[in-house]
Amino acid sequence: RRFQTREAQELARLLESERKWYAGHSTEAAGLVGEYSSDKVSQNETAAWIAVGRTILNLDEFVTRE
């Protein structure tokens, strides 16, 4: 199913929060991203998106697929 507007807004807030956190925690970002870093995207940005992706993958709707 598609995200509802409210859900998309929550994910956007989460992304912004993760961006801010990783901006001050570059070592943690580098550890999370590891060998999957890119020359085109900063490790901080990649780590923030990983956090959002993990959140989506842990949603009940994704896990149970009812």
Tab-separated table of C-alpha atoms in Angstrom:
chain	number	residue	atom	x	y	z
A	1	ARG	CA	0.000	0.000	0.000
A	2	ARG	CA	1.046	3.583	-0.391
A	3	PHE	CA	2.038	5.641	2.606
A	4	GLN	CA	-0.629	7.895	4.000
A	5	THR	CA	0.244	11.603	4.173
A	6	ARG	CA	0.663	11.456	7.952
A	7	GLU	CA	3.030	8.506	7.664
A	8	ALA	CA	5.122	10.201	4.999
A	9	GLN	CA	5.372	13.296	7.187
A	10	GLU	CA	6.579	11.183	10.113
A	11	LEU	CA	9.237	9.561	7.943
A	12	ALA	CA	10.350	12.991	6.700
A	13	ARG	CA	10.677	14.143	10.319
A	14	LEU	CA	12.636	11.011	11.160
A	15	LEU	CA	14.978	11.603	8.221
A	16	GLU	CA	15.617	15.187	9.324
A	17	SER	CA	16.228	14.048	12.901
A	18	GLU	CA	18.685	11.378	11.743
A	19	ARG	CA	20.476	13.881	9.503
A	20	LYS	CA	20.976	16.182	12.470
A	21	TRP	CA	22.172	13.376	14.720
A	22	TYR	CA	24.660	11.971	12.225
A	23	ALA	CA	25.942	15.474	11.430
A	24	GLY	CA	27.338	15.485	14.957
A	25	HIS	CA	28.316	11.810	14.991
A	26	SER	CA	30.396	11.202	11.869
A	27	THR	CA	32.288	8.299	13.428
A	28	GLU	CA	29.035	6.442	14.046
A	29	ALA	CA	27.889	7.214	10.508
A	30	ALA	CA	31.116	5.807	9.086
A	31	GLY	CA	30.720	2.669	11.198
A	32	LEU	CA	27.163	2.142	10.017
A	33	VAL	CA	27.864	2.764	6.337
A	34	GLY	CA	31.111	0.791	6.303
A	35	GLU	CA	32.195	-0.363	2.873
A	36	TYR	CA	28.987	0.863	1.249
A	37	SER	CA	30.015	4.509	1.160
A	38	SER	CA	29.714	6.542	-2.016
A	39	ASP	CA	31.727	9.406	-3.444
A	40	LYS	CA	28.470	11.114	-4.414
A	41	VAL	CA	26.660	10.941	-1.047
A	42	SER	CA	28.138	11.735	2.358
A	43	GLN	CA	28.366	8.997	4.963
A	44	ASN	CA	26.171	11.099	7.263
A	45	GLU	CA	23.409	11.267	4.637
A	46	THR	CA	23.723	7.573	3.840
A	47	ALA	CA	23.508	6.662	7.527
A	48	ALA	CA	20.383	8.799	7.947
A	49	TRP	CA	18.697	7.013	5.044
A	50	ILE	CA	19.752	3.618	6.423
A	51	ALA	CA	17.994	4.519	9.677
A	52	VAL	CA	14.818	5.448	7.798
A	53	GLY	CA	15.008	2.294	5.690
A	54	ARG	CA	15.357	0.145	8.791
A	55	THR	CA	12.311	1.833	10.273
A	56	ILE	CA	10.236	1.044	7.187
A	57	LEU	CA	11.439	-2.558	7.137
A	58	ASN	CA	10.393	-2.974	10.775
A	59	LEU	CA	6.833	-1.773	10.249
A	60	ASP	CA	4.225	-4.404	11.004
A	61	GLU	CA	2.734	-3.946	7.528
A	62	PHE	CA	6.063	-4.856	5.939
A	63	VAL	CA	6.785	-7.797	8.210
A	64	THR	CA	3.359	-9.462	8.058
A	65	ARG	CA	2.230	-8.407	4.554
A	66	GLU	CA	-1.439	-8.945	5.322
